[in-house]
XYZ file of C-alpha atoms in Angstrom:
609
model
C 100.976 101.166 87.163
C 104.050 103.489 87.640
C 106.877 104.312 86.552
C 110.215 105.480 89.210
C 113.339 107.474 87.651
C 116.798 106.838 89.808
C 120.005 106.004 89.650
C 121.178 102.107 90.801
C 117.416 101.239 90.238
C 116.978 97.495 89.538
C 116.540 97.014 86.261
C 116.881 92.907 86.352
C 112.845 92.125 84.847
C 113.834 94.783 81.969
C 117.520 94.284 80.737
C 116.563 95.231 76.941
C 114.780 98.569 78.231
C 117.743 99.304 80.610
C 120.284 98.238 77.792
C 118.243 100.890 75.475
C 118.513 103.635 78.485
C 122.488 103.291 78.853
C 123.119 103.687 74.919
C 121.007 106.926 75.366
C 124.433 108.955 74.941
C 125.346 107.015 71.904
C 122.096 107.156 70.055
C 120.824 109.433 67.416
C 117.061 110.015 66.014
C 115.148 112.520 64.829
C 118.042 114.871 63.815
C 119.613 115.200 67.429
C 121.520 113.132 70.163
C 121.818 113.953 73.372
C 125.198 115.511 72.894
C 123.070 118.424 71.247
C 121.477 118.699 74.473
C 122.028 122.069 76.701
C 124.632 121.672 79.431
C 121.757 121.971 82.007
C 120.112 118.702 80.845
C 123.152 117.076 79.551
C 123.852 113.502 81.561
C 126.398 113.326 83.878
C 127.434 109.847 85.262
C 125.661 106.928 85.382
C 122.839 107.692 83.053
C 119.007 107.783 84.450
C 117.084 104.217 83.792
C 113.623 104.552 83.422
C 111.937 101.100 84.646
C 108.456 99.996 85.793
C 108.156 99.735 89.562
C 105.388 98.289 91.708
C 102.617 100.891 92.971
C 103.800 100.485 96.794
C 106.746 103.042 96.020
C 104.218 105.932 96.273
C 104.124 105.461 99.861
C 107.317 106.266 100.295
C 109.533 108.913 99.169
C 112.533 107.321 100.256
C 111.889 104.675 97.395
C 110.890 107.709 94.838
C 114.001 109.276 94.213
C 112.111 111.304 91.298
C 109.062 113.237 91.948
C 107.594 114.357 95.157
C 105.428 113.187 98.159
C 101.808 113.739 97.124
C 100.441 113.640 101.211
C 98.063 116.377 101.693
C 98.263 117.510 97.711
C 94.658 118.455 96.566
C 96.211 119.752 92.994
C 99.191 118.792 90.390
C 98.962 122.657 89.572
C 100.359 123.453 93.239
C 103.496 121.250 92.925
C 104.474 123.981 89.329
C 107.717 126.196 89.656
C 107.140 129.454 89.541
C 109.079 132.373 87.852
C 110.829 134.598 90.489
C 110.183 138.808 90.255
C 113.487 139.104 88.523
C 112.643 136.088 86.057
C 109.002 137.900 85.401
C 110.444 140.948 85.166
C 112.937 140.233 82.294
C 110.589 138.255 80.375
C 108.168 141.231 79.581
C 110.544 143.285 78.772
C 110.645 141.214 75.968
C 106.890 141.608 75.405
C 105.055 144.788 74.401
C 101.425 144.503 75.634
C 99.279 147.318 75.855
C 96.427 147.598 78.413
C 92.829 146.761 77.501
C 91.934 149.101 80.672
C 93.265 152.192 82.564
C 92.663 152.020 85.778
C 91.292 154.913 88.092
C 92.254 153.754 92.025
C 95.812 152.468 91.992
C 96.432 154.138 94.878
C 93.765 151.803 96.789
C 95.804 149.053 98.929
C 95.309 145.845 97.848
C 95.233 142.995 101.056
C 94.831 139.819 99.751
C 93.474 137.673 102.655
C 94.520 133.470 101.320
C 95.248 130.476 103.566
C 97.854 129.666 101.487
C 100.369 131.363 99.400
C 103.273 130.037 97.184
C 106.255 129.615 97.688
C 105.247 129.689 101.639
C 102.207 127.275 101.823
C 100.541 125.495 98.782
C 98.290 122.512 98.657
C 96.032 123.683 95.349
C 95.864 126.335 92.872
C 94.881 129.011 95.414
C 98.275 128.810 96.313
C 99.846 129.702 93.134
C 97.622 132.609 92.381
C 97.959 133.991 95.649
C 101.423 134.545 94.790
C 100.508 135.918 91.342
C 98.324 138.574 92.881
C 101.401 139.455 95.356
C 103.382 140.388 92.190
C 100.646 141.993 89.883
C 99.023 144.013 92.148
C 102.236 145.944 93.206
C 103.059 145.957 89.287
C 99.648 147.827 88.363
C 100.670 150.672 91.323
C 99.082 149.181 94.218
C 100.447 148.992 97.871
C 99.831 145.502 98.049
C 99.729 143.509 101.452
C 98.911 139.083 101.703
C 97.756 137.839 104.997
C 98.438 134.158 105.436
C 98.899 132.072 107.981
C 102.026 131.193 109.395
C 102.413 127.418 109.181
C 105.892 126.260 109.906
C 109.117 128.404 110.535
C 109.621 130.582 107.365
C 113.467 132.553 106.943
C 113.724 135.998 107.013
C 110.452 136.977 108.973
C 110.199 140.052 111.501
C 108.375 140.620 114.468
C 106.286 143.305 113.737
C 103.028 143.064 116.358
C 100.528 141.706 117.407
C 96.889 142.259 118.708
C 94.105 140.403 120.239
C 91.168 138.767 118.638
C 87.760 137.294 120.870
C 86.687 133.854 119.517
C 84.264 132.105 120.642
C 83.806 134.233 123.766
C 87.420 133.768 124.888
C 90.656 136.203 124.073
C 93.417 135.027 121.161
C 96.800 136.606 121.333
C 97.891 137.267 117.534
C 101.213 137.562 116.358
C 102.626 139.179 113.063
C 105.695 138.569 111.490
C 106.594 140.182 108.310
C 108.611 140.137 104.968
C 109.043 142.790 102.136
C 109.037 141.241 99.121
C 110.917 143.358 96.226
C 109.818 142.957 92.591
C 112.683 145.786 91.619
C 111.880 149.283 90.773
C 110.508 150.275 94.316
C 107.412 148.225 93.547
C 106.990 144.799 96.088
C 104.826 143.451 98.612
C 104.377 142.671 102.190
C 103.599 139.455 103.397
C 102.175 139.163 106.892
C 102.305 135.916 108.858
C 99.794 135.102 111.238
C 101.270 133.667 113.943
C 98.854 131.412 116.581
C 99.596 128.271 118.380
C 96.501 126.547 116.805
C 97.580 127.496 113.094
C 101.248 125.627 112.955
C 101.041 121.738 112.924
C 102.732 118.986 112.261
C 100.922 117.575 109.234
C 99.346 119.086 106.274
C 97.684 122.555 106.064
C 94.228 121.375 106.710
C 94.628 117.802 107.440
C 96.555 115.811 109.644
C 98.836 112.754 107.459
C 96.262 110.355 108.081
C 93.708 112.707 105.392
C 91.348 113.941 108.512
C 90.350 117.891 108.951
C 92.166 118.952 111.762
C 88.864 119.463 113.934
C 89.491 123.225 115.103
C 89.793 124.342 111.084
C 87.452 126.944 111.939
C 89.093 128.848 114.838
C 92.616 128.156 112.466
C 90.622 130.202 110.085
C 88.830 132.345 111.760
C 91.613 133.969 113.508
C 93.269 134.390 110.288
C 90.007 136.319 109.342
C 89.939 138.524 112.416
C 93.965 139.052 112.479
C 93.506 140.102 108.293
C 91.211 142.481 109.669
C 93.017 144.729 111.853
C 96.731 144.481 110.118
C 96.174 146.946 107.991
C 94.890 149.560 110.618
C 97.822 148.576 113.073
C 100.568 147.565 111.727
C 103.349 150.408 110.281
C 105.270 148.216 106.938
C 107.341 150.554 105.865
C 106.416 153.548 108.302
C 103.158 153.761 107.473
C 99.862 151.604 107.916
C 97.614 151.039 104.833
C 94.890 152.898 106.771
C 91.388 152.149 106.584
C 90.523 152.239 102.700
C 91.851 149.278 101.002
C 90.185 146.556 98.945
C 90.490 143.484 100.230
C 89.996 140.007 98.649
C 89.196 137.220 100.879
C 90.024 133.966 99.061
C 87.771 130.539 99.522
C 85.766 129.700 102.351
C 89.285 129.931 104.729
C 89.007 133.796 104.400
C 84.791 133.728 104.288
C 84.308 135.403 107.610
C 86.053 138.887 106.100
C 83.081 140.219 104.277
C 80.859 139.404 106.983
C 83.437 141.392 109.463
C 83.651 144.320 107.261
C 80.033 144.302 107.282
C 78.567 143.426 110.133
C 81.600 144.650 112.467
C 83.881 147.532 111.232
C 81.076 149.393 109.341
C 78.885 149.351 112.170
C 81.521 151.002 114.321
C 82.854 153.742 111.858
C 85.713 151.838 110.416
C 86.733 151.067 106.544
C 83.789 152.600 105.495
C 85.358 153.556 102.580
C 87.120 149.977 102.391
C 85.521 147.147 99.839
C 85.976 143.143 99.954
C 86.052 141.040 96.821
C 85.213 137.523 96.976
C 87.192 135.311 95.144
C 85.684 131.512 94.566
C 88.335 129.086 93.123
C 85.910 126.080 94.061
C 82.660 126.180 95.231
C 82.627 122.603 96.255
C 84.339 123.618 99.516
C 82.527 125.879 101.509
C 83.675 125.314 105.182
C 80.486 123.666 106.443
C 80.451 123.326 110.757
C 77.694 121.968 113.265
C 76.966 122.631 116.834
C 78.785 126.151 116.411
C 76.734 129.577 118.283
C 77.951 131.317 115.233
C 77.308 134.980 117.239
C 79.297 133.723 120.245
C 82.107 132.083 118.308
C 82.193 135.194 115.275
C 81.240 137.665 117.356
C 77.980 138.466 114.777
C 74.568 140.378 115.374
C 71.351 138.257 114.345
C 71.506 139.101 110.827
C 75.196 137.979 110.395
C 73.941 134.538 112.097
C 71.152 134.521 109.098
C 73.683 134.936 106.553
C 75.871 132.277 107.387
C 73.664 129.923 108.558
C 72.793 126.725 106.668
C 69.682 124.375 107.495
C 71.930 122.697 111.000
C 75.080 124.458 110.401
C 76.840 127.085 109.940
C 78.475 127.769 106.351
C 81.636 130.173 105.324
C 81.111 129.801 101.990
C 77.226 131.451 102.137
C 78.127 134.438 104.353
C 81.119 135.655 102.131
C 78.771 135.197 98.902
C 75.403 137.398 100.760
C 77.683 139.727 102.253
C 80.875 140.459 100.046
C 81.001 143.956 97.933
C 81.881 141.410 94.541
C 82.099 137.907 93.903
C 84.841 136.712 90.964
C 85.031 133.011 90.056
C 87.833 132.012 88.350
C 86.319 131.628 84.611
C 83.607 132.832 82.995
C 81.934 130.214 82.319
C 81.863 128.912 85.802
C 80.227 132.076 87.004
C 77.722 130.402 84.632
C 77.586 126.762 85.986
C 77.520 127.781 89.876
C 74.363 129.013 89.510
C 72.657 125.919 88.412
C 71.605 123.161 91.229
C 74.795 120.896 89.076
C 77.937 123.192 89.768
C 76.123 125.379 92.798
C 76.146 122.354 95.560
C 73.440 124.164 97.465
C 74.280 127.790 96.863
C 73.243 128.548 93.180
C 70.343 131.038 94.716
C 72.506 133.178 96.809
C 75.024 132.630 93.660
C 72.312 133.745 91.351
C 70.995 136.622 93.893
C 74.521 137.868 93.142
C 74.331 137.691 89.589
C 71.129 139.727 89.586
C 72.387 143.096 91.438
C 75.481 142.986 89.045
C 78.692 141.992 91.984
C 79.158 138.631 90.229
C 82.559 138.387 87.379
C 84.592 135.709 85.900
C 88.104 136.182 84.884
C 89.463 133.135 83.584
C 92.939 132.836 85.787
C 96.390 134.008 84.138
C 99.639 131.143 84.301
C 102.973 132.194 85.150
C 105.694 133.492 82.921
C 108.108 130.146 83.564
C 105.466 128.632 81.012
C 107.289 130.104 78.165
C 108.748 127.378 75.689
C 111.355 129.942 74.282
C 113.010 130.418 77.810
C 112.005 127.319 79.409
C 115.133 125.603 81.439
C 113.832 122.709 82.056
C 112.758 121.416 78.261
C 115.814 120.402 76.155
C 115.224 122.377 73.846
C 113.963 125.796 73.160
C 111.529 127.414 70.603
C 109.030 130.007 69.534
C 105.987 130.447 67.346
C 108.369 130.791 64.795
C 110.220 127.387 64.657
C 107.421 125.622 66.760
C 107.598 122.164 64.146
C 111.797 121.669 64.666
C 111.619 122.256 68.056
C 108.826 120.449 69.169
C 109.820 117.428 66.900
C 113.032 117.251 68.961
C 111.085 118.122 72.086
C 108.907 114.293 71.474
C 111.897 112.377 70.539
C 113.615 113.706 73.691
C 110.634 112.699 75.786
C 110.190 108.741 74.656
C 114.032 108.347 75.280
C 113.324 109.855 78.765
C 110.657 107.904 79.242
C 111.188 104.495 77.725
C 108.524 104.594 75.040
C 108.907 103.621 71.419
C 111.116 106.354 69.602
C 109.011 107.068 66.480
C 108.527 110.408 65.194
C 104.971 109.530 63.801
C 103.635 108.596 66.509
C 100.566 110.949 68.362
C 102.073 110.965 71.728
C 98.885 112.110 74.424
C 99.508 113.373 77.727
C 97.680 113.448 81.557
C 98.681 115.171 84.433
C 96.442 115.358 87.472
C 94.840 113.155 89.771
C 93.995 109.816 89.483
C 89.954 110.581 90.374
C 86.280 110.376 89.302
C 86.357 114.212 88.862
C 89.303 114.430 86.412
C 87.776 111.652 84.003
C 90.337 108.989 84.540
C 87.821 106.019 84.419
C 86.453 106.986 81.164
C 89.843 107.838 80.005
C 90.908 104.288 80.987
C 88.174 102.922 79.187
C 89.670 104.330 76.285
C 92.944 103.328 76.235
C 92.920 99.418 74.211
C 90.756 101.140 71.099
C 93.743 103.777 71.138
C 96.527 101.178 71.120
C 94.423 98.825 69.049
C 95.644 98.795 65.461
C 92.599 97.747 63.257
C 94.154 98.939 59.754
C 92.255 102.659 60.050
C 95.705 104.139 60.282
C 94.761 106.456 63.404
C 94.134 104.059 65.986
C 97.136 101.686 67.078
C 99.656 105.128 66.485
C 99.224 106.307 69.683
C 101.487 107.194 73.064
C 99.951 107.605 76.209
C 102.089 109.307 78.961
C 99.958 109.884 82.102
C 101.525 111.392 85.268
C 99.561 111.722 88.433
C 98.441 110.135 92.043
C 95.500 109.257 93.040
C 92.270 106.184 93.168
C 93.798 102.814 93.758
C 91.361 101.463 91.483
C 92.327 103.720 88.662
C 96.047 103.274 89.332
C 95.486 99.244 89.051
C 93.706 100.261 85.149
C 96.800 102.387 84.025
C 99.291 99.716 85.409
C 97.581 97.415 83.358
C 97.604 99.713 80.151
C 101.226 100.366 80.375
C 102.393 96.186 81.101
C 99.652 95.680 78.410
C 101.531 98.224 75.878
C 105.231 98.210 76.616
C 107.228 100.654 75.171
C 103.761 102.801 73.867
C 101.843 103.382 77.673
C 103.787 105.253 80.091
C 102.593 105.707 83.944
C 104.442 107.969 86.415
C 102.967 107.431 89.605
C 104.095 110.835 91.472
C 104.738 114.395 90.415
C 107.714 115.709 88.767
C 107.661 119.745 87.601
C 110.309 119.280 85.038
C 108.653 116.107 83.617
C 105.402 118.320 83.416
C 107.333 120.995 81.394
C 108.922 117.853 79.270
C 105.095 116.845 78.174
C 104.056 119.881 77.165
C 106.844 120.484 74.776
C 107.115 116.754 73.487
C 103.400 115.835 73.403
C 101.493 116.347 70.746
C 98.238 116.299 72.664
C 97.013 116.733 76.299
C 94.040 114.864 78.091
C 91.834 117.051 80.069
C 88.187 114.855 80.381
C 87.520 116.696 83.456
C 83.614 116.240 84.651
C 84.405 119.833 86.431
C 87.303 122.717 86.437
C 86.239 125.684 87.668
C 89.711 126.933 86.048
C 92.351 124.455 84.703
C 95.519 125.177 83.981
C 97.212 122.693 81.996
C 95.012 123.282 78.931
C 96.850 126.940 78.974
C 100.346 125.331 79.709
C 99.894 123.230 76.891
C 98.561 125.838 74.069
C 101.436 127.735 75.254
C 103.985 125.344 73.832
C 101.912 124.226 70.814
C 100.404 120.653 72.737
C 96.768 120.842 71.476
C 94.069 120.251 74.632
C 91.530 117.851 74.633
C 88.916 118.928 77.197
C 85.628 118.107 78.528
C 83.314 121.064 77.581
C 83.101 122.318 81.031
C 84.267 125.613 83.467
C 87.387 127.176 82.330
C 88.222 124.539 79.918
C 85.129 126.094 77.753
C 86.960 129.533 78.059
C 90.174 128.827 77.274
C 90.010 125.913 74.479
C 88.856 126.741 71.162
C 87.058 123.940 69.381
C 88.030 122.879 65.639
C 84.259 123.113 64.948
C 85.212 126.669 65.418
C 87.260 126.809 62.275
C 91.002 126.030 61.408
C 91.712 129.958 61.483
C 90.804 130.341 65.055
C 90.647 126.594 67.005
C 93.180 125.746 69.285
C 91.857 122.325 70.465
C 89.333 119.953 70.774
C 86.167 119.708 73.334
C 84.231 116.464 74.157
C 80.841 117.040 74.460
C 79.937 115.116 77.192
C 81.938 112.855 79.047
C 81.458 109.364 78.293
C 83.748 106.800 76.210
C 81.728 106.943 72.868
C 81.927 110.886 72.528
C 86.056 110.824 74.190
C 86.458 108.109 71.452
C 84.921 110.582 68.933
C 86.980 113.709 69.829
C 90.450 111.674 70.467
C 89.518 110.225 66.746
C 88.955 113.707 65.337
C 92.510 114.889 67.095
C 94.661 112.196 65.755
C 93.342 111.633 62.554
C 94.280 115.556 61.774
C 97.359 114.873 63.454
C 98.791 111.946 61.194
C 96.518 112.617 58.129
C 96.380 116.296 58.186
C 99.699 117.815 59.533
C 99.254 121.488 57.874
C 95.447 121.614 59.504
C 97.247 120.419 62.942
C 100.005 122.768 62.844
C 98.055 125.156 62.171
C 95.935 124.639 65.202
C 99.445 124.554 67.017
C 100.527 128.231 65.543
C 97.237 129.551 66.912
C 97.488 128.186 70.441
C 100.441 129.588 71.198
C 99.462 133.173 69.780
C 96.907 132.716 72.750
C 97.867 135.227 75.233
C 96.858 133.371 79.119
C 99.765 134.883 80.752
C 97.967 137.560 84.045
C 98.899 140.917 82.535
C 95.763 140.223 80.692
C 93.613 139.516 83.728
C 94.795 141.909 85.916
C 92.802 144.192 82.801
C 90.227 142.455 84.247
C 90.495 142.772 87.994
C 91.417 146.456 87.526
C 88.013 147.089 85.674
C 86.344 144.822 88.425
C 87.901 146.696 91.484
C 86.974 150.164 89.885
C 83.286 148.965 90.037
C 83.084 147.937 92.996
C 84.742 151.181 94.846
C 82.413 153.304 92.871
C 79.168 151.061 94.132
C 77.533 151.482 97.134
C 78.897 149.015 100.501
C 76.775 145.653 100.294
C 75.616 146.335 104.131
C 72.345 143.870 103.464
């Protein structure tokens, strides 16, 4: 199944669909026609056909004029736009929040220590709120530094020094090249390239095109580690070094080895004593496991650092940063909760639950960026607020079938997917789903349904939704690939989005969606738990729906209890809507959170175990 937007596409198995596409211009429904349509999304030329392709186009971009190449993509969430400074900026100065928290050591540096980093390098979510944390640090009052490596030639970089790291016994020249960042208002950051001839290659950032690790990962990473280290005690941004208190946080097993440094290294010797590391965990399923490594040789560790990152035959990242970091945050509450049990801990729930008993272990559910606003949204066709949610998402769905070839009726429940095609994100029970959806057996619910679903992934799942979609013409919709402004389309024309994840430490869609009034349907799991209210929670306060348990029977249940308010029950539904987007996800809210969770941990004692 897919489905490949470009102009001169052939169109010659489909002329009624194509014929359909070309009156586009012509055609009115639902109260607007295209000429109604802001000049940024308003057609020009030939217009765009929307036809079914064969799967084989994924493989090549060349062929898939619309959306992007999905090699060495572990996330849908990484290909999002971001808002630039001046974009944030001016949107909250049309907001007026207050802080839930004052906090007491803004002037603590902030160096955020992240393999990757948006707009520079991004493969997964990591990437986007690395970038986050390089604007809302520096907005809080913090001199705020990220340390990243530097993958491929980036514009506008300066030399700015370099230093020497030992791995593995042997010396590693280090360069740094620079950038100043400005946010307006003498507030910015400085982003510090790590430059090393084993970081920059020629295929993904941790795998090579044909989907292996590269097999040196570890040194990649480990210089970045040693390099984050000693650029804040060398190197003068601005005319000044940060000096040697700052809080860093080290970010996934790539950046693991900094809270064993600062502990078993620079404290030992006198240096950043006064310094703290955070660990953040954005998915504990990677954890940077090696063999046949002499972890003191290669790290440069005593015997106790060896016993802290050691793991049964190997050596583990992910364990060392946990035992020896100053703070651990997850990126939810709730899975702070589920990576302590043998399920969502993969082998580390008792150092993850050590943690949890001396009091260094949070979860703050992540923020989303301020582009995810449907009353200032450019690439939607057409804007609206809280306050005339119903017009403009009506228009919003009858904009999206024309786009994408489905059945233009206003009463249908159109449902949404974006993600990957895989086991974890619930596609195969979602497939299983999809004939009793379509299937119109007289209950007036079932056989009313649209099903867009956007993503990459399993051929065996792909083969399923190709199916669906030749099975339903015209009321199943596959886009095989990633497109940012499609992804902003479904969230202001759907009524519903699918999220039957069997694990999200985070998720991000589900606060996309309540942002423009698309009610979430989510497995009861991670930060879908903490960000989706249920409706057994009451009409006044729900803001979606949860699944119990993933399998068909209980999906069936949920999707009944979702569209059967939606065409039976419009006030309860809308209702629902006007309280999801009152929700409040955007990070000004979590940075409360990381303020609070910074303050504790420069007041506690060094974690020198």
């Amino acid at each position: 199944m897919s489905l490949d937007v470009g102009d001169g596409a052939s169109t010659s198995h489909q002329p009624e669909r194509q014929q359909q596409q070309q009156q586009q211009q012509e055609q009115v429904m639902n109260g607007f026609s295209t000429s109604d349509l802001p000049a940024r999304l308003q057609p020009s030329g030939p217009s765009h056909v929307v036809v079914q392709t064969t799967l084989e186009v994924e493989e090549d971009q060349a062929a898939h004029p619309r959306g992007v190449s999905l090699k060495n993509i572990m996330s849908f969430s990484a290909l999002s736009s971001m808002a630039d400074a001046e974009d944030k900026t001016a949107s909250r100065e049309t907001v007026v929040r207050r802080r839930q928290y004052e906090p007491y050591n803004l002037n603590v540096p902030v160096v955020i220590v992240t393999s990757e980093v948006a707009p520079y390098s991004k493969t997964g979510g990591l990437g986007l709120v690395a970038n986050s944390y390089s604007y809302e640090f520096p907005q809080n009052g913090h001199r705020t530094m990220v340390v990243s490596p530097k993958y491929r030639h980036y514009d506008g970089l300066t030399y700015v020094g370099e230093t020497k790291v030992v791995v593995d016994g042997f010396d590693e020249q280090v360069k740094f090249f620079h950038k100043w960042v400005d946010h307006g208002k003498g507030k910015g950051c400085d982003y510090v390239f790590v430059d090393h001839p084993c970081i920059e290659r020629e295929g993904g950032l941790y795998n090579g095109d044909d989907g292996k690790e590269y097999e040196d990962n570890v040194k990649r990473f480990t210089i970045l580690s040693m390099a984050a280290m000693e650029a804040p005690l060398i190197l003068p941004l601005g005319g000044a070094t940060y000096g040697d208190k700052v809080l860093f946080i080290a970010n996934d097993w790539q950046s693991g080895l900094v809270p064993l440094l600062l502990s078993c290294k620079y404290r030992k010797y006198g240096v950043y004593l006064e310094s703290r590391v955070i660990y953040v965990v954005h998915n504990l399923g990677y954890q940077g496991r090696y063999h046949i490594i002499d972890a003191c040789k290669f790290f440069g560790i005593d015997d106790r650092g060896y016993r802290d990152i050691s793991f049964g035959t190997c050596i583990n990242m992910t364990k060392g940063a946990l035992i020896r970091s100053d703070r651990v945050i997850t990126v939810s509450p709730h899975y702070a909760q589920e990576i302590q049990t043998p399920e969502g801990g993969f082998g580390l729930e008792e150092v993850v639950r050590g943690k949890a008993h001396d009091m260094r272990l949070s979860g703050i559910l992540n923020g989303i960026d301020d582009n995810w606003n449907p009353s200032t949204d450019q690439d939607i066709a057409f804007n609206y607020s809280i306050a005339d949610f119903e017009v403009g998402k009506r228009k919003n769905k009858a904009f999206l079938q024309r786009l994408l070839g489905l059945r233009e009726d206003p009463h249908a429940v159109v449902l949404g997917f974006v993600g990957r095609l895989t086991w974890q994100k619930g596609v195969d029970v979602l497939a299983d789903t999809i004939h009793w959806m379509m299937e119109d057996t007289g209950n007036g619910v079932t056989g009313r349904a649209q099903l867009i679903m956007m993503g990459h992934g399993e051929q065996e799942y792909a083969d399923k939704l190709r199916s669906a979609e030749g099975n339903f013409h015209g009321r199943v919709c596959g886009y095989v690939g990633f497109d940012p402004k499609i992804e902003h389309q479904m969230m202001a024309g759907c009524d519903l989005l699918l999220m039957p994840s069997r694990y999200e430490p985070c998720g991000l869609p589900q606060m996309y969606s309540q942002a423009y009034g698309t009610l979430p349907i989510v497995t009861r799991t991670g930060g879908l738990v903490d960000s989706v209210k249920d409706v057994t929670q009451g009409l006044g306060t729900a803001t979606g729906f949860h699944i119990d348990y993933l399998d068909a029977a209980k999906m069936k249940e949920t999707l009944w209890t979702a569209m059967e308010m939606n065409l039976k029950r419009p006030h309860d539904f809308r209702q629902m809507q006007a309280n999801a987007m009152a929700m409040d996800f955007y990070w000004p809210q979590a940075m409360d959170q990381y303020e609070q969770n910074i303050d504790w941990t420069l007041y506690e004692p060094p974690n020198n175990n």
